[in-house]
CSV table of C-alpha atoms and ligand atoms in Angstrom, one decimal:
chain,number,residue,atom,x,y,z
A,1,MET,CA,-0.1,0.0,-0.2
A,2,ASN,CA,1.0,3.6,-0.6
A,3,PHE,CA,-0.3,5.7,2.2
A,4,ILE,CA,1.5,8.9,1.2
A,5,SER,CA,-0.5,11.7,-0.6
A,6,GLN,CA,0.1,12.6,-4.0
A,7,ARG,CA,0.5,16.2,-2.7
A,8,VAL,CA,3.6,15.2,-0.7
A,9,SER,CA,4.6,12.5,-2.9
A,10,SER,CA,5.5,15.1,-5.7
A,11,LEU,CA,7.2,17.3,-3.2
A,12,ALA,CA,11.1,17.4,-3.3
A,13,ALA,CA,12.9,17.1,0.0
A,14,SER,CA,14.9,20.1,1.0
A,15,GLN,CA,18.3,19.9,-0.2
A,16,THR,CA,19.7,22.2,1.8
A,17,LEU,CA,18.6,20.4,4.9
A,18,ALA,CA,19.6,16.9,3.2
A,19,MET,CA,23.1,18.0,2.5
A,20,SER,CA,23.4,19.3,6.0
A,21,GLN,CA,22.3,16.1,7.7
A,22,LYS,CA,24.6,14.4,5.5
A,23,SER,CA,27.5,15.9,6.4
A,24,ALA,CA,26.5,15.8,10.3
A,25,GLU,CA,26.4,12.0,9.8
A,26,LEU,CA,29.7,11.9,8.3
A,27,ARG,CA,31.2,13.9,10.9
A,28,ALA,CA,29.4,11.5,13.4
A,29,ALA,CA,31.3,8.7,11.7
A,30,GLY,CA,34.7,10.5,12.5
A,31,ILE,CA,35.3,12.2,9.1
A,32,ASP,CA,36.4,15.8,9.3
A,33,VAL,CA,33.7,17.5,7.0
A,34,ILE,CA,33.3,21.1,6.6
A,35,ASN,CA,29.8,22.1,6.3
A,36,LEU,CA,29.2,24.8,3.9
A,37,SER,CA,25.9,23.3,2.9
A,38,VAL,CA,23.2,24.7,5.0
A,39,GLY,CA,22.7,28.5,5.2
A,40,GLU,CA,22.8,29.6,9.1
A,41,PRO,CA,25.0,32.2,11.0
A,42,ASP,CA,27.4,30.2,12.9
A,43,PHE,CA,27.4,32.8,15.8
A,44,PHE,CA,25.8,32.0,18.9
A,45,THR,CA,22.6,34.1,19.8
A,46,PRO,CA,23.4,37.4,21.5
A,47,GLN,CA,23.5,37.4,25.3
A,48,HIS,CA,20.6,39.8,25.5
A,49,ILE,CA,18.2,37.9,23.9
A,50,LYS,CA,19.0,34.5,25.6
A,51,ASP,CA,18.4,36.5,28.8
A,52,ALA,CA,15.2,37.6,27.7
A,53,ALA,CA,14.1,34.1,27.0
A,54,LYS,CA,15.6,32.9,30.5
A,55,ALA,CA,13.2,35.7,32.2
A,56,ALA,CA,10.4,34.7,30.3
A,57,VAL,CA,10.6,31.4,31.6
A,58,ASP,CA,10.9,32.3,35.0
A,59,ALA,CA,7.9,34.9,34.5
A,60,ASN,CA,5.8,31.8,33.5
A,61,PHE,CA,5.3,32.6,29.7
A,62,SER,CA,4.1,29.0,29.5
A,63,PHE,CA,0.6,29.2,27.9
A,64,TYR,CA,-0.5,29.1,24.7
A,65,THR,CA,0.0,32.1,22.5
A,66,PRO,CA,-2.5,34.5,20.6
A,67,VAL,CA,-2.4,32.8,17.0
A,68,PRO,CA,-0.9,35.6,15.2
A,69,GLY,CA,1.8,36.3,17.8
A,70,TYR,CA,2.1,38.6,21.0
A,71,MET,CA,0.9,41.9,20.5
A,72,SER,CA,4.2,43.2,22.1
A,73,LEU,CA,6.2,41.6,19.5
A,74,ARG,CA,3.9,42.6,16.7
A,75,LYS,CA,4.1,46.1,17.8
A,76,ALA,CA,8.0,45.8,18.1
A,77,ILE,CA,8.1,44.6,14.4
A,78,ALA,CA,5.9,47.5,13.3
A,79,ASP,CA,8.3,49.6,15.0
A,80,LYS,CA,11.2,48.0,13.3
A,81,LEU,CA,9.4,48.2,10.1
A,82,ALA,CA,8.9,51.9,10.4
A,83,ARG,CA,12.2,52.6,11.8
A,84,GLU,CA,14.7,50.6,9.6
A,85,ASN,CA,12.5,50.4,6.3
A,86,GLY,CA,10.5,53.4,6.0
A,87,VAL,CA,7.1,51.3,5.8
A,88,THR,CA,4.2,51.4,8.0
A,89,PHE,CA,2.2,48.4,8.8
A,90,ALA,CA,-0.1,48.3,11.8
A,91,PRO,CA,0.6,45.5,14.3
A,92,GLU,CA,-2.9,43.7,13.2
A,93,GLN,CA,-1.2,43.5,9.7
A,94,ILE,CA,2.0,41.2,10.8
A,95,VAL,CA,1.4,37.7,11.6
A,96,VAL,CA,4.3,35.9,13.6
A,97,GLY,CA,5.0,32.3,13.1
A,98,ASN,CA,7.4,29.4,13.4
A,99,GLY,CA,10.1,31.0,11.3
A,100,ALA,CA,10.1,33.0,8.1
A,101,LYS,CA,9.4,29.4,6.5
A,102,GLN,CA,6.1,29.0,8.0
A,103,GLU,CA,4.9,32.4,7.2
A,104,LEU,CA,5.9,32.2,3.4
A,105,CYS,CA,4.3,28.9,3.1
A,106,ASN,CA,1.2,30.2,4.7
A,107,VAL,CA,0.9,33.2,2.6
A,108,ILE,CA,1.5,31.1,-0.7
A,109,LEU,CA,-1.4,29.0,0.9
A,110,ALA,CA,-3.7,31.8,1.5
A,111,THR,CA,-3.3,33.6,-1.7
A,112,VAL,CA,-3.0,31.0,-4.5
A,113,ASN,CA,-5.6,28.9,-6.0
A,114,ALA,CA,-4.9,25.8,-7.9
A,115,GLY,CA,-3.6,27.0,-11.4
A,116,ASP,CA,-2.6,30.3,-10.2
A,117,GLU,CA,1.0,31.1,-11.8
A,118,VAL,CA,3.8,32.4,-9.5
A,119,ILE,CA,6.8,33.9,-10.9
A,120,ILE,CA,10.0,32.9,-9.5
A,121,PRO,CA,13.1,34.4,-10.7
A,122,VAL,CA,15.7,31.6,-10.4
A,123,PRO,CA,18.4,30.8,-9.2
A,124,ALA,CA,15.9,30.7,-6.2
A,125,TRP,CA,15.7,29.4,-2.6
A,126,VAL,CA,15.0,25.5,-2.5
A,127,SER,CA,11.6,25.9,-1.1
A,128,TYR,CA,9.7,28.4,-3.1
A,129,VAL,CA,9.0,26.0,-6.0
A,130,GLU,CA,7.9,23.6,-3.6
A,131,MET,CA,5.4,25.8,-1.4
A,132,VAL,CA,3.7,26.9,-4.6
A,133,LYS,CA,3.5,23.2,-5.7
A,134,LEU,CA,1.8,22.3,-2.1
A,135,ALA,CA,-0.7,25.4,-3.0
A,136,GLU,CA,-1.3,23.7,-6.5
A,137,GLY,CA,-0.1,26.8,-8.1
A,138,VAL,CA,2.0,26.9,-11.3
A,139,CYS,CA,5.5,28.1,-11.3
A,140,VAL,CA,6.7,30.3,-13.8
A,141,THR,CA,10.5,30.5,-13.4
A,142,VAL,CA,12.4,33.4,-14.8
A,143,PRO,CA,16.3,32.5,-15.1
A,144,ALA,CA,19.0,34.9,-14.7
A,145,GLY,CA,22.7,33.8,-14.7
A,146,ILE,CA,25.8,34.9,-13.5
A,147,ASP,CA,26.4,37.2,-16.6
A,148,SER,CA,23.3,39.2,-15.4
A,149,ASN,CA,24.6,39.1,-11.8
A,150,PHE,CA,21.4,36.7,-11.2
A,151,LYS,CA,19.1,39.7,-11.6
A,152,ILE,CA,16.0,39.9,-13.6
A,153,THR,CA,15.3,42.9,-15.7
A,154,PRO,CA,11.7,44.6,-16.0
A,155,THR,CA,11.6,43.1,-19.6
A,156,MET,CA,12.1,39.7,-18.3
A,157,LEU,CA,9.4,40.3,-15.8
A,158,GLU,CA,6.7,41.8,-18.1
A,159,ALA,CA,7.3,38.6,-20.6
A,160,ALA,CA,6.6,36.2,-17.8
A,161,ILE,CA,3.3,37.8,-16.8
A,162,THR,CA,-0.1,36.5,-18.0
A,163,PRO,CA,-3.4,37.1,-17.1
A,164,ARG,CA,-3.0,34.0,-14.6
A,165,THR,CA,-0.4,35.7,-12.8
A,166,ARG,CA,-1.1,35.7,-9.0
A,167,MET,CA,2.2,36.4,-7.3
A,168,LEU,CA,5.8,37.7,-7.9
A,169,LEU,CA,8.3,35.9,-5.5
A,170,LEU,CA,11.4,38.2,-5.1
A,171,CYS,CA,14.4,37.3,-2.7
A,172,SER,CA,16.9,40.4,-2.1
A,173,PRO,CA,19.6,40.1,-0.9
A,174,SER,CA,19.2,36.5,-2.5
A,175,ASN,CA,19.5,33.0,-1.4
A,176,PRO,CA,21.4,31.4,-3.1
A,177,THR,CA,23.1,34.0,-5.1
A,178,GLY,CA,23.8,36.8,-2.5
A,179,SER,CA,22.8,39.4,-5.4
A,180,VAL,CA,21.1,42.6,-4.0
A,181,TYR,CA,18.8,44.5,-6.4
A,182,SER,CA,19.6,48.2,-6.1
A,183,ALA,CA,16.4,50.6,-5.5
A,184,ALA,CA,16.7,51.6,-9.1
A,185,GLU,CA,16.5,48.1,-10.3
A,186,LEU,CA,13.4,47.3,-8.1
A,187,ARG,CA,12.1,50.5,-9.3
A,188,GLY,CA,12.2,49.1,-12.8
A,189,LEU,CA,10.3,45.9,-11.7
A,190,VAL,CA,7.6,48.1,-9.7
A,191,GLU,CA,6.7,50.3,-12.9
A,192,VAL,CA,6.0,46.7,-14.7
A,193,LEU,CA,4.0,45.6,-11.7
A,194,GLU,CA,2.0,48.7,-11.6
A,195,ARG,CA,0.5,47.5,-14.8
A,196,HIS,CA,-0.7,44.3,-13.4
A,197,PRO,CA,-2.9,45.1,-10.1
A,198,GLN,CA,-3.7,41.6,-9.8
A,199,ILE,CA,-0.2,40.3,-8.8
A,200,ILE,CA,0.5,40.2,-5.1
A,201,VAL,CA,4.5,40.8,-4.4
A,202,VAL,CA,6.1,38.8,-1.6
A,203,SER,CA,9.3,40.1,-1.0
A,204,ASP,CA,11.4,37.9,1.1
A,205,GLU,CA,13.9,40.2,3.2
A,206,ILE,CA,15.2,37.9,5.5
A,207,TYR,CA,18.9,38.8,4.3
A,208,GLU,CA,18.2,42.7,4.8
A,209,HIS,CA,21.0,43.2,7.3
A,210,ILE,CA,23.3,40.9,5.6
A,211,ASN,CA,24.0,43.6,3.0
A,212,TYR,CA,27.5,44.9,1.7
A,213,THR,CA,26.4,47.2,-0.7
A,214,ASP,CA,27.1,50.9,-0.1
A,215,GLU,CA,23.6,51.8,-1.1
A,216,GLY,CA,22.1,49.7,1.6
A,217,PHE,CA,18.7,47.9,1.7
A,218,THR,CA,15.4,49.0,0.0
A,219,SER,CA,12.2,47.0,1.0
A,220,MET,CA,9.7,46.5,-2.0
A,221,ALA,CA,7.1,47.5,0.5
A,222,SER,CA,8.4,51.1,0.3
A,223,PHE,CA,7.1,51.6,-3.4
A,224,ALA,CA,3.9,53.5,-2.6
A,225,SER,CA,2.1,52.5,-5.6
A,226,ILE,CA,2.2,48.6,-5.0
A,227,ALA,CA,2.4,48.9,-0.9
A,228,ASP,CA,-1.3,47.8,-0.8
A,229,ARG,CA,-0.3,44.5,-2.3
A,230,THR,CA,3.3,43.8,-1.1
A,231,VAL,CA,3.9,41.0,1.7
A,232,ILE,CA,7.1,41.4,3.6
A,233,ILE,CA,8.8,38.0,4.7
A,234,ASN,CA,11.4,38.3,7.2
A,235,GLY,CA,12.4,37.1,10.6
A,236,VAL,CA,15.2,36.5,13.3
A,237,SER,CA,17.0,33.7,12.0
A,238,LYS,CA,19.7,35.5,10.0
A,239,ALA,CA,19.9,39.1,11.6
A,240,TYR,CA,20.3,37.8,14.9
A,241,ALA,CA,21.6,34.5,14.6
A,242,MET,CA,18.6,33.0,15.8
A,243,THR,CA,17.8,29.9,13.3
A,244,GLY,CA,16.9,27.3,15.9
A,245,TRP,CA,14.4,29.7,17.9
A,246,ARG,CA,11.8,29.4,15.0
A,247,ILE,CA,10.5,32.9,14.5
A,248,GLY,CA,9.6,34.8,11.5
A,249,TYR,CA,6.9,37.0,10.6
A,250,CYS,CA,4.7,38.4,7.6
A,251,ALA,CA,3.6,41.9,7.0
A,252,ALA,CA,0.9,41.9,4.7
A,253,PRO,CA,-2.3,43.8,3.7
A,254,LEU,CA,-4.9,43.3,6.4
A,255,THR,CA,-7.0,40.5,4.6
A,256,ILE,CA,-3.9,38.6,4.0
A,257,ALA,CA,-2.8,39.0,7.3
A,258,LYS,CA,-6.2,37.8,8.7
A,259,ALA,CA,-6.3,34.6,6.3
A,260,VAL,CA,-2.9,33.6,7.5
A,261,THR,CA,-4.1,33.7,11.1
A,262,LYS,CA,-6.8,31.6,10.1
A,263,LEU,CA,-4.7,29.2,8.4
A,264,GLN,CA,-2.2,29.1,11.2
A,265,GLY,CA,-4.9,28.4,13.8
A,266,GLN,CA,-5.9,25.5,12.7
A,267,TYR,CA,-2.5,23.6,12.1
A,268,THR,CA,0.2,25.0,14.3
A,269,SER,CA,-1.3,28.0,16.5
A,270,GLY,CA,0.9,30.7,17.9
A,271,ALA,CA,4.7,30.2,18.1
A,272,SER,CA,6.6,29.4,21.1
A,273,SER,CA,5.9,31.8,24.0
A,274,ILE,CA,9.7,31.9,24.8
A,275,ALA,CA,11.1,32.2,21.2
A,276,GLN,CA,8.7,35.2,20.9
A,277,LYS,CA,10.0,36.8,24.0
A,278,ALA,CA,13.3,36.5,22.7
A,279,ALA,CA,12.8,37.9,19.4
A,280,GLU,CA,10.8,41.0,21.0
A,281,ALA,CA,14.3,41.6,23.0
A,282,ALA,CA,16.1,41.4,19.6
A,283,TYR,CA,13.8,43.8,17.9
A,284,THR,CA,13.7,46.3,20.8
A,285,GLY,CA,17.2,45.7,22.4
A,286,PRO,CA,20.6,46.9,21.3
A,287,GLN,CA,21.2,46.5,17.8
A,288,GLU,CA,25.3,46.4,17.4
A,289,CYS,CA,25.4,42.7,17.2
A,290,VAL,CA,23.7,43.1,13.8
A,291,GLY,CA,26.6,45.0,12.5
A,292,VAL,CA,29.4,43.2,13.9
A,293,MET,CA,28.0,39.9,12.5
A,294,ARG,CA,27.7,41.4,9.0
A,295,GLU,CA,31.3,42.7,9.1
A,296,ALA,CA,32.5,39.2,9.9
A,297,PHE,CA,30.3,38.0,6.8
A,298,ARG,CA,31.7,40.6,4.9
A,299,ARG,CA,35.4,39.6,5.8
A,300,ARG,CA,34.5,35.9,4.9
A,301,ARG,CA,32.6,37.3,1.7
A,302,ASP,CA,36.3,38.9,0.5
A,303,LEU,CA,38.3,35.8,1.8
A,304,VAL,CA,36.2,33.2,-0.1
A,305,VAL,CA,35.6,35.1,-3.4
A,306,ALA,CA,39.2,35.8,-3.6
A,307,MET,CA,40.4,32.2,-3.2
A,308,ALA,CA,37.5,31.0,-5.4
A,309,ARG,CA,38.7,33.4,-8.2
A,310,GLU,CA,41.9,31.5,-7.7
A,311,ILE,CA,40.6,28.3,-8.9
A,312,PRO,CA,40.8,27.7,-12.5
A,313,GLY,CA,37.1,26.9,-14.3
A,314,LEU,CA,35.1,28.5,-11.6
A,315,LYS,CA,33.4,31.6,-12.4
A,316,VAL,CA,32.5,33.8,-9.8
A,317,ASN,CA,31.0,36.9,-9.0
A,318,GLU,CA,30.9,39.1,-5.8
A,319,PRO,CA,28.0,38.9,-4.0
A,320,GLY,CA,26.6,41.9,-2.5
A,321,GLY,CA,24.8,40.2,0.5
A,322,ALA,CA,23.6,37.4,2.3
A,323,PHE,CA,26.3,34.6,2.8
A,324,TYR,CA,26.4,32.4,-0.2
A,325,LEU,CA,29.0,32.5,-3.3
A,326,PHE,CA,27.2,30.6,-6.1
A,327,PRO,CA,29.9,29.9,-8.5
A,328,GLN,CA,29.2,28.4,-12.0
A,329,VAL,CA,31.2,24.9,-12.4
A,330,GLU,CA,30.3,24.2,-15.9
A,331,ALA,CA,33.9,23.8,-16.8
A,332,TYR,CA,33.8,20.7,-14.5
A,333,ILE,CA,30.9,18.9,-16.0
A,334,GLY,CA,31.9,15.9,-18.2
A,335,LYS,CA,35.2,15.5,-16.4
A,336,ARG,CA,36.2,12.6,-14.5
A,337,CYS,CA,38.7,11.3,-11.7
A,338,ALA,CA,39.5,7.7,-12.1
A,339,ASP,CA,36.2,6.0,-13.0
A,340,ARG,CA,34.1,8.5,-11.6
A,341,VAL,CA,32.4,11.0,-14.0
A,342,ILE,CA,31.0,14.3,-13.3
A,343,ASN,CA,27.8,14.4,-15.2
A,344,ASP,CA,26.2,17.2,-13.6
A,345,ASP,CA,26.5,19.8,-10.7
A,346,SER,CA,25.0,17.1,-8.2
A,347,ASP,CA,27.4,14.9,-9.1
A,348,LEU,CA,30.0,17.8,-8.6
A,349,ALA,CA,28.4,18.5,-5.2
A,350,MET,CA,28.9,14.6,-4.1
A,351,TYR,CA,32.3,14.5,-5.5
A,352,LEU,CA,33.5,17.3,-3.1
A,353,LEU,CA,31.7,15.8,-0.5
A,354,ASP,CA,33.5,12.5,-0.9
A,355,GLU,CA,36.8,14.0,-2.1
A,356,ALA,CA,37.7,17.1,-0.3
A,357,HIS,CA,35.1,16.7,2.7
A,358,VAL,CA,33.4,19.8,1.8
A,359,ALA,CA,29.8,19.8,1.9
A,360,THR,CA,28.2,22.2,-0.7
A,361,VAL,CA,24.5,22.1,-2.5
A,362,ALA,CA,24.2,21.6,-6.2
A,363,GLY,CA,22.6,24.7,-8.1
A,364,SER,CA,20.0,22.2,-9.4
A,365,ALA,CA,18.4,22.6,-6.0
A,366,PHE,CA,17.9,26.2,-6.8
A,367,CYS,CA,16.6,25.6,-10.2
A,368,ALA,CA,20.1,26.5,-11.6
A,369,PRO,CA,22.0,23.5,-12.8
A,370,GLY,CA,25.9,24.1,-13.7
A,371,TYR,CA,26.5,25.9,-10.3
A,372,ILE,CA,27.0,25.2,-6.8
A,373,ARG,CA,26.4,27.0,-3.7
A,374,LEU,CA,28.8,27.5,-0.9
A,375,SER,CA,27.7,28.9,2.4
A,376,TYR,CA,30.4,31.2,4.0
A,377,ALA,CA,28.7,31.4,7.3
A,378,ALA,CA,31.7,29.5,8.7
A,379,SER,CA,34.8,30.3,10.4
A,380,ASP,CA,37.6,32.0,8.6
A,381,GLN,CA,39.8,28.9,9.0
A,382,SER,CA,37.5,26.6,8.1
A,383,LEU,CA,36.7,28.5,5.0
A,384,ALA,CA,40.2,28.9,4.2
A,385,GLU,CA,40.8,25.1,4.7
A,386,ALA,CA,37.4,24.4,2.7
A,387,MET,CA,38.7,26.4,-0.4
A,388,ARG,CA,42.2,24.6,-0.3
A,389,ARG,CA,40.4,21.1,-0.5
A,390,ILE,CA,38.1,22.2,-3.2
A,391,ALA,CA,40.7,23.5,-5.2
A,392,ALA,CA,42.8,20.4,-4.6
A,393,ALA,CA,39.6,18.0,-5.4
A,394,LEU,CA,38.8,19.9,-8.6
A,395,ALA,CA,42.3,19.7,-9.8
A,396,LYS,CA,42.2,16.1,-10.1
A,397,LEU,CA,39.4,16.2,-12.5
A,398,GLN,CA,40.6,15.4,-15.9
B,401,PMP,N1,13.9,32.6,3.0
B,401,PMP,C1,15.0,32.5,2.7
B,401,PMP,C2,15.4,32.9,1.4
B,401,PMP,C3,15.9,31.7,3.2
B,401,PMP,O1,17.2,31.4,3.2
B,401,PMP,C4,15.4,31.0,4.6
B,401,PMP,C5,16.5,30.3,5.6
B,401,PMP,N2,16.2,29.0,5.6
B,401,PMP,C6,14.1,31.3,5.1
B,401,PMP,C7,13.3,32.0,4.2
B,401,PMP,C8,13.6,30.8,6.5
B,401,PMP,O2,14.0,31.2,7.5
B,401,PMP,P1,13.6,30.8,8.9
B,401,PMP,O3,12.3,29.9,8.4
B,401,PMP,O4,14.7,30.4,9.5
B,401,PMP,O5,13.0,32.3,9.5
B,402,LIG,N1,18.0,29.2,4.3
B,402,LIG,C1,18.7,28.1,4.5
B,402,LIG,C2,19.5,27.3,3.6
B,402,LIG,O1,19.1,28.0,2.4
B,402,LIG,C3,18.5,27.1,5.7
B,402,LIG,C4,17.8,25.7,5.2
B,402,LIG,C5,16.6,25.8,4.8
B,402,LIG,O2,15.5,26.1,5.3
B,402,LIG,O3,16.5,25.5,3.3
B,402,LIG,O4,20.5,26.5,3.5
């Protein structure tokens, strides 16, 4: 008997999490694997945030939480959006959940009908396509390669729009490429969207603080002409090194926030009380920690880019944000080491794991075959060693 639904059978497992799990297993077996697969800060959560969580335990924050989150946290998020992004959202428009991942999935499930088209510029984070499939939507991927810095143009967006387009899913700074759209580039996309009022814009801003560009970060919701149909996805995972606490949010038009709350009320309820109090401390407390971590990531970006550029055959751009490098590896496809043939980027990622003991993720997981993703959220020493190992393993391919 096959007990598994069509819905779940047709989903791909998360390859970022799978690669990370595989490298943890190899490590447990005593192999010195350097894990550059999963994207999560390697820093510990700042002390004042941990203290807030401990205080919440002692103050008996142990009861069910309101489905969309504590009002105090939603207010703190509304203040953050006004202060840092110059956008106005009432606390009622904000829904807190178990990570940005859950809120993104909620928004998609709450707005996409079967057969609706969702435009996804690719490379894109592993979960976008699968979430749209879960909602029985149709993914319309718009590829942009390394030569265009992985960014789509207004013309490319316009060409992808049809009367069935329901949503545009944008991520800047981007996972997996690190590319950052400038305000002018976003404005170009907004001008297209102004002509198509049926499209909801979902802007995944989870890497907003990990941005090394001089211009800084522009939120999609800051464009007045589309603000009433723009949803921000964000959370504490990346900016405050809190991936395991599982707190993220959507800031959305009220009707969408209410629909998300209804959905969340039926299948997970409100997010963890303790984690919400910690997140509140993150948003209301001192912000220096954010800049300190960003500067460490910038230093590592420079290190990894410089070392990757020394490796023959790797095509590397300079990412403006996030903590990923997305080199093109096509020069190695079709090569071999003894009787092992590298047929595609997945083979190359497995080869690097077996031969160099470095875990990466194949570009095809992000709808971008011919690339691999390296997360440089690791110590400088690990990164330098990983790049040396990768260079040595690639040099063996003939
Ligand atoms: N969006 C992007 C682009 C991400 O890389 C991640 C990290 N997994 C998420 C959303 C989800 O983050 P979280 O669920 O940890 O808040
Ligand atoms: N965003 C991270 C990554 O892409 C975390 C893993 C995940 O949730 O997919 O590696």
